[in-house]
Coordinates of C-alpha atoms in Angstrom, one line a residue:
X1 CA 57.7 143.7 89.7
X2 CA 54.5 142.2 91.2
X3 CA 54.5 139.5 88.5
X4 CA 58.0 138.5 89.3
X5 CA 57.1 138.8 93.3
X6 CA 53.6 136.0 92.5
X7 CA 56.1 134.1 90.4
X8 CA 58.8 133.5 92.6
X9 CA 56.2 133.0 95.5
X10 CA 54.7 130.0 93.5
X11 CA 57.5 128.7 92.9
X12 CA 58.4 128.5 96.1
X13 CA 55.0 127.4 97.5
X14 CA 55.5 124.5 94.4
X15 CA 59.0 123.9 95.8
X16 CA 57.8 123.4 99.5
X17 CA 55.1 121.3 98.6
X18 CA 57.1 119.1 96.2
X19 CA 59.7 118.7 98.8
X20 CA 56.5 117.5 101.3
X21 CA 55.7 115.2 98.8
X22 CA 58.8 113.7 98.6
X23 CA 59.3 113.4 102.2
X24 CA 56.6 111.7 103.0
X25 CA 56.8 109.4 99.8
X26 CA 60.4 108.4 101.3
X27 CA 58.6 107.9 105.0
X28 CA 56.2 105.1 103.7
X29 CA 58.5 103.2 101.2
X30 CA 61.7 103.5 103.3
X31 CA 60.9 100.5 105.1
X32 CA 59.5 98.8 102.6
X33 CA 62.5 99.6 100.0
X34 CA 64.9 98.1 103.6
X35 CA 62.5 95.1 103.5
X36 CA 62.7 94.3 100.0
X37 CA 66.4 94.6 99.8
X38 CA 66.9 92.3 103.1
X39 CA 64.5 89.9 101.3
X40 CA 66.8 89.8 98.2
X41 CA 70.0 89.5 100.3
X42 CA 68.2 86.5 102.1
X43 CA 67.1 84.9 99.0
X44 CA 70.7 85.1 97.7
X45 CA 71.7 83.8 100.7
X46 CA 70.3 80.5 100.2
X47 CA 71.0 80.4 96.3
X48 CA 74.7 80.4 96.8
X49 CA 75.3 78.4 100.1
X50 CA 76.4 74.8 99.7
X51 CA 74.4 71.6 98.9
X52 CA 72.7 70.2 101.8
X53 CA 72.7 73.1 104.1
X54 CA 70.1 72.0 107.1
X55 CA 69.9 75.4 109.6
X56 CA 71.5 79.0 109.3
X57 CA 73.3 81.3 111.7
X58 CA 72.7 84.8 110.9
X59 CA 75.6 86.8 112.3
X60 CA 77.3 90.0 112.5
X61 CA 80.4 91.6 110.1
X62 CA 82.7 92.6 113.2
X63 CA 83.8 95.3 111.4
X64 CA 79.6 96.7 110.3
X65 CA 77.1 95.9 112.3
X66 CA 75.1 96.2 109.3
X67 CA 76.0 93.6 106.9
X68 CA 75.1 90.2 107.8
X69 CA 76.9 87.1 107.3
X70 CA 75.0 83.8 106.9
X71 CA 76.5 80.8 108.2
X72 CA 75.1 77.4 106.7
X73 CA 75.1 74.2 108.5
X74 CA 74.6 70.4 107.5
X75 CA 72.8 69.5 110.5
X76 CA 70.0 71.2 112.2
X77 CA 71.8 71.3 115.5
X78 CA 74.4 73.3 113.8
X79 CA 77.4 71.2 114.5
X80 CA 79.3 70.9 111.4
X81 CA 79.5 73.9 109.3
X82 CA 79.3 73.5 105.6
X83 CA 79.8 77.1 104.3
X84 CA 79.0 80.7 104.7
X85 CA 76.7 83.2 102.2
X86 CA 78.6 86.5 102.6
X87 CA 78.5 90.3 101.1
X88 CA 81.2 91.0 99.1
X89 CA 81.7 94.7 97.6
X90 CA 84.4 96.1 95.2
X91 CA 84.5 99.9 94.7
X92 CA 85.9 99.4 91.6
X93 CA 83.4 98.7 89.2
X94 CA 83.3 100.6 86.0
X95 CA 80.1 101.9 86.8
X96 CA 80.5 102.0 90.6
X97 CA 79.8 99.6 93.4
X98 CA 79.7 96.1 92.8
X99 CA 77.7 94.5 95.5
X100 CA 77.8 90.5 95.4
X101 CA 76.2 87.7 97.6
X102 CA 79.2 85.3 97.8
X103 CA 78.7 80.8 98.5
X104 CA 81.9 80.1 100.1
X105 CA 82.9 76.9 102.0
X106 CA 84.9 77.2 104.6
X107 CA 88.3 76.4 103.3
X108 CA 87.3 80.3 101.3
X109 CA 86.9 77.7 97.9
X110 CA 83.8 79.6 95.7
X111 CA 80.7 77.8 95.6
X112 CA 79.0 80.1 93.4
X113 CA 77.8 84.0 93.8
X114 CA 74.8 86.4 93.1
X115 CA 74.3 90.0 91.9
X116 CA 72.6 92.5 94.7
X117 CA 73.8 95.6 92.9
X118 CA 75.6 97.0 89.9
X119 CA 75.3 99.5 87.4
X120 CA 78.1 98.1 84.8
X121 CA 77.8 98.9 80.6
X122 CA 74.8 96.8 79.2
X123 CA 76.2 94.6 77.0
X124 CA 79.6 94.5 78.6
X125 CA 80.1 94.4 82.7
X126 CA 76.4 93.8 82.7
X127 CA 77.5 90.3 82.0
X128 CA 78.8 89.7 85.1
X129 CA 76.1 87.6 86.6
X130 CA 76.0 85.8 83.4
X131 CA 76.4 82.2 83.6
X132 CA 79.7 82.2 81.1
X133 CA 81.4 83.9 83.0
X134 CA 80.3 83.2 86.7
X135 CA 81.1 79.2 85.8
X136 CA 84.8 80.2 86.1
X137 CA 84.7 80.7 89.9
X138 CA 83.0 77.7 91.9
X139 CA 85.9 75.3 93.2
X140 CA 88.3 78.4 92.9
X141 CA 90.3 80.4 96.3
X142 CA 88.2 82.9 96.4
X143 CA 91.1 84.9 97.9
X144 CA 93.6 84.7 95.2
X145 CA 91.4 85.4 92.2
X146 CA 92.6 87.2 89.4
X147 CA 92.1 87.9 85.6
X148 CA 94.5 86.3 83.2
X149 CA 95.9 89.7 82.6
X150 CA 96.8 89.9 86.2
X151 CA 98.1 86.5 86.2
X152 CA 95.7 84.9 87.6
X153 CA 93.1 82.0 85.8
X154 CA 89.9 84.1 85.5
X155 CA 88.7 85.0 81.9
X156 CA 87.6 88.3 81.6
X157 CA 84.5 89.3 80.2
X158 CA 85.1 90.7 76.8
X159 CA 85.5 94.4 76.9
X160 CA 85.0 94.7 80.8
X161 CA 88.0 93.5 82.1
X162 CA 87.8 96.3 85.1
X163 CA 84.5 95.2 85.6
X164 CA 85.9 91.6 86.3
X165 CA 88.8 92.7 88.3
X166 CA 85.9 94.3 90.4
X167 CA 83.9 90.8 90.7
X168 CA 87.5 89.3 91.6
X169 CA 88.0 91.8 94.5
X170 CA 84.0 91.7 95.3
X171 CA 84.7 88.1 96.4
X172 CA 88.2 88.6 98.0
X173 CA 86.3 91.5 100.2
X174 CA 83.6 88.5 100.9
X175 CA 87.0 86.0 102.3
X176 CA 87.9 89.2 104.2
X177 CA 84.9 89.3 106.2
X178 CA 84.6 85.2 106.9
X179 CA 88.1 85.9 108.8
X180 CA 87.0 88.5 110.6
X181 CA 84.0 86.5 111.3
X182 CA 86.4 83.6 112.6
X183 CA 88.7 86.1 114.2
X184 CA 91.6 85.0 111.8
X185 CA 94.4 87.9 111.3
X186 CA 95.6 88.9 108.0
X187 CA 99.2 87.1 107.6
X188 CA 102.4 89.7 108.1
X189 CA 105.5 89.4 106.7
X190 CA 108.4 89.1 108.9
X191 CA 110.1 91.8 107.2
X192 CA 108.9 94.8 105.8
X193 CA 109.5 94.5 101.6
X194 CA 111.2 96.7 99.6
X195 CA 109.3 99.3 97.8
X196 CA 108.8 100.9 94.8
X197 CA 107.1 104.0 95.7
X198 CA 106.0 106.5 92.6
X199 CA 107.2 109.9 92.1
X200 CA 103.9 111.9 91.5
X201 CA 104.5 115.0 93.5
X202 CA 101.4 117.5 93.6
X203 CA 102.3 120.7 94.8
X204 CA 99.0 122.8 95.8
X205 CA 101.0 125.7 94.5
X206 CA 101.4 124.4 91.1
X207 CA 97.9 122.8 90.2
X208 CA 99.5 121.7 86.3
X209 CA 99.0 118.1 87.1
X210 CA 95.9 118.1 88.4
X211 CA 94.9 119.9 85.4
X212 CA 96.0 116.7 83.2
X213 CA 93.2 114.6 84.3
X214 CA 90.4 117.0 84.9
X215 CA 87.4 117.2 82.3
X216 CA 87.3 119.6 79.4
X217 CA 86.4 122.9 79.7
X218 CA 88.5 123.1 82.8
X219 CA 90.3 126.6 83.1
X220 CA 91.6 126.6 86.6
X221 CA 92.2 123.8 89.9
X222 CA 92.1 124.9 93.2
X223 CA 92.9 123.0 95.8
X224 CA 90.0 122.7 98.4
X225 CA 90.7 119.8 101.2
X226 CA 94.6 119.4 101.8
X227 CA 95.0 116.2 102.9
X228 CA 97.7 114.1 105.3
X229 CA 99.6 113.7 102.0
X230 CA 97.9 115.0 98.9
X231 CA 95.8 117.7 98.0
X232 CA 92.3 117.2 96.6
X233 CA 91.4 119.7 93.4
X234 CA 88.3 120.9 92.2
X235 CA 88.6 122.3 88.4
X236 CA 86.1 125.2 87.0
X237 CA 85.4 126.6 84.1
X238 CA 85.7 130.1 83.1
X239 CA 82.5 131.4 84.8
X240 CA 83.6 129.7 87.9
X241 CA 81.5 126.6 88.1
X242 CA 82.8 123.1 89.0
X243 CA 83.8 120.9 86.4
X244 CA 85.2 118.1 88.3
X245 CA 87.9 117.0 91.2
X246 CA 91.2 115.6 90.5
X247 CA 91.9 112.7 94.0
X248 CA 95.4 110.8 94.1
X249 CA 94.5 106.8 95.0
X250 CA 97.1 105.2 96.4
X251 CA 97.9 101.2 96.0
X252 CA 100.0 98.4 96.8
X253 CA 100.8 95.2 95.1
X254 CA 102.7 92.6 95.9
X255 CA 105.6 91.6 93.6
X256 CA 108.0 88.7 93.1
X257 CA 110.3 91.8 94.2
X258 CA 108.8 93.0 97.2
X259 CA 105.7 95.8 97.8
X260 CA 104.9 98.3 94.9
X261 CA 103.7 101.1 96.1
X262 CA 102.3 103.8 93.6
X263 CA 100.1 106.8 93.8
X264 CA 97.7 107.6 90.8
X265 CA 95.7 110.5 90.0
X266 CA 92.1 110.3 88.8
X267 CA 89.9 113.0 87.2
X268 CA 86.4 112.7 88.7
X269 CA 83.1 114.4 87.4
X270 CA 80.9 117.1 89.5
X271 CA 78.7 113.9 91.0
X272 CA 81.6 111.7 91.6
X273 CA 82.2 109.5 88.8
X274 CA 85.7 108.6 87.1
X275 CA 85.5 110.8 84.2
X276 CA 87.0 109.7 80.5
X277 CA 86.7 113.1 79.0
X278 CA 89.8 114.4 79.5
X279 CA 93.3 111.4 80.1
X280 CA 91.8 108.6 81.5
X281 CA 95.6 107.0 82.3
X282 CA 96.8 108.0 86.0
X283 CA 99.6 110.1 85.7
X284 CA 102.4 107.8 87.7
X285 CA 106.0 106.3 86.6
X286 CA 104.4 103.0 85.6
X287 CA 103.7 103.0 82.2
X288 CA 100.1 101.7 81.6
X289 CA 99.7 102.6 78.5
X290 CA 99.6 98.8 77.1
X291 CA 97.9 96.8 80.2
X292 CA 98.8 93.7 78.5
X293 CA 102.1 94.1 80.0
X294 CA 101.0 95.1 83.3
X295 CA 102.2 92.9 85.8
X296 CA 100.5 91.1 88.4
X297 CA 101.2 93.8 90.9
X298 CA 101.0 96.5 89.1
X299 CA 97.4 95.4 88.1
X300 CA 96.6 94.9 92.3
X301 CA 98.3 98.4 92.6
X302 CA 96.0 100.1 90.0
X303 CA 93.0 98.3 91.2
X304 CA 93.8 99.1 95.1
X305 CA 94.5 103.2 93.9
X306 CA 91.0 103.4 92.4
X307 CA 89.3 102.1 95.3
X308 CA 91.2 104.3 97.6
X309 CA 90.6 107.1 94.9
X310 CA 86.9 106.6 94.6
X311 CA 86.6 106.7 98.5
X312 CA 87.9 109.5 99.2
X313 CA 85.5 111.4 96.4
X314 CA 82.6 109.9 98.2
X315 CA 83.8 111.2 101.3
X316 CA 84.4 115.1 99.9
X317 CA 80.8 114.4 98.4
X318 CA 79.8 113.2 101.6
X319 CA 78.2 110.1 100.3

């Protein structure tokens, strides 16, 4: 007994100091770490902005204080404004968070762009700062961009295609800020569109769907937030421990026939990550089984769902 009392003390003694450690580790190189990354976003900056920039305006996002937006001139007394050097992120990567350093000029045409962040699959979305594929977008609305599957005139990388839809919506979230920037409103429609809203109904009495998309190894869902219109599940095993969570994303696309509307549900792993071990396909009335004939909207849809999907997991993780 006294053995087990000396080892659980120096364990715990290990455990406090470690954490000391740690904490004072993070206390010197925090700053640092904040400095290097404001240096790279700086140096990014100036890579992507037009030609013949002379002075830049550093300026708040309205909408976060903390990302900055740099506005290039072609004059040193800042009088004409040749373009802007703006953060764009996508949620949507394959691996995560796509986080992009976006040239625009300021009709929103693409001058070029520049990887702060990704974690895609080597080999495949890693390729997105490649120079193949980022040739594609200079000259390009960088508003409107699409894949090819989508509709649109962006090709894909080979074998990433979410990953490029990610890039696509990286540098529409980059437009996004320039006209809240220039205090320009999103257009809306005079009348509200049709929609096409899907049927997935998840009853927090009857946790069957959820179980559908959850990892295996999962012997029970239970539902443990209830949201304004779907409940969020967390799966376990047979002894009780967490397996995953099952989220509903919802989306809209826009269609030659109005608004889609469609809610998808997504299986996620303990630490947040879409998880392909169980059905990877969102369990909806659109059949995406063969994206190839995914439509335009459909393809927004699906994108729009995962974002919303992979939010609402960071915020149950609290991250």
């Amino acid at each position: 007994m006294k053995k087990l009392l000396h080892l659980i003390l120096s364990l715990t003694l290990i455990s406090a100091i470690c954490a000391a450690v740690l904490a004072a580790v993070n206390a010197v190189t925090k700053d640092r770490i904040a400095g290097l990354s404001a240096l790279k976003a700086n140096n990014a900056a100036k890579a992507v902005l037009p030609a013949g920039v002379q002075a830049i305006d550093v300026r708040e996002d309205p909408a976060d204080a903390r990302t900055k937006v740099f506005a290039g001139y072609s004059d040193a007394a800042k009088r004409t404004l040749a373009g802007y050097a703006v953060p764009g992120v996508s949620e949507a990567g394959y691996g995560g968070t796509i986080r992009l350093m976006v040239g625009l000029r300021p009709d929103r045409t693409v001058v070029s762009y520049q990887v702060l962040a990704a974690n895609e699959t080597p080999g495949l979305g890693a390729k997105l700062g490649d120079a193949d594929f980022a040739k594609q977008f200079p000259g390009k609305d960088g508003a409107a961009l699409k894949v090819k599957k989508d509709g649109g005139a962006i090709d894909a990388i080979t074998g990433a295609t979410i990953t490029s839809r990610a890039v696509c919506a990286a540098i529409a979230d980059a437009c996004a800020r320039v006209d809240r920037l220039e205090g320009k409103a999103a257009a809306v429609p005079a009348e509200k569109p049709k929609a096409n809203e899907g049927r997935l109904v998840l009853d927090p009495a009857k946790p069957e769907t959820a179980l559908k998309v959850l990892p295996r190894g999962t012997a029970s869902a239970v539902v443990v937030k209830s949201g304004t219109r779907f409940p969020v599940y967390e799966g376990r095993n047979a002894a009780g421990a967490t397996t995953g969570y099952a989220v509903v994303g919802t989306g809209r696309g826009r269609g030659p026939d109005g608004e889609i509307v469609v809610h998808f549900l997504y299986g996620f792993t303990p630490s947040g990550q879409l998880s392909f071990a169980a059905r990877p396909l969102p369990v909806n009335q659109l059949d995406l089984a063969h994206p190839a004939d995914m439509t335009a909207a459909q393809g927004a849809a699906l994108n729009a769902a995962m974002q919303d999907a992979q939010a609402s997991i960071r915020k149950l993780l609290g991250k």
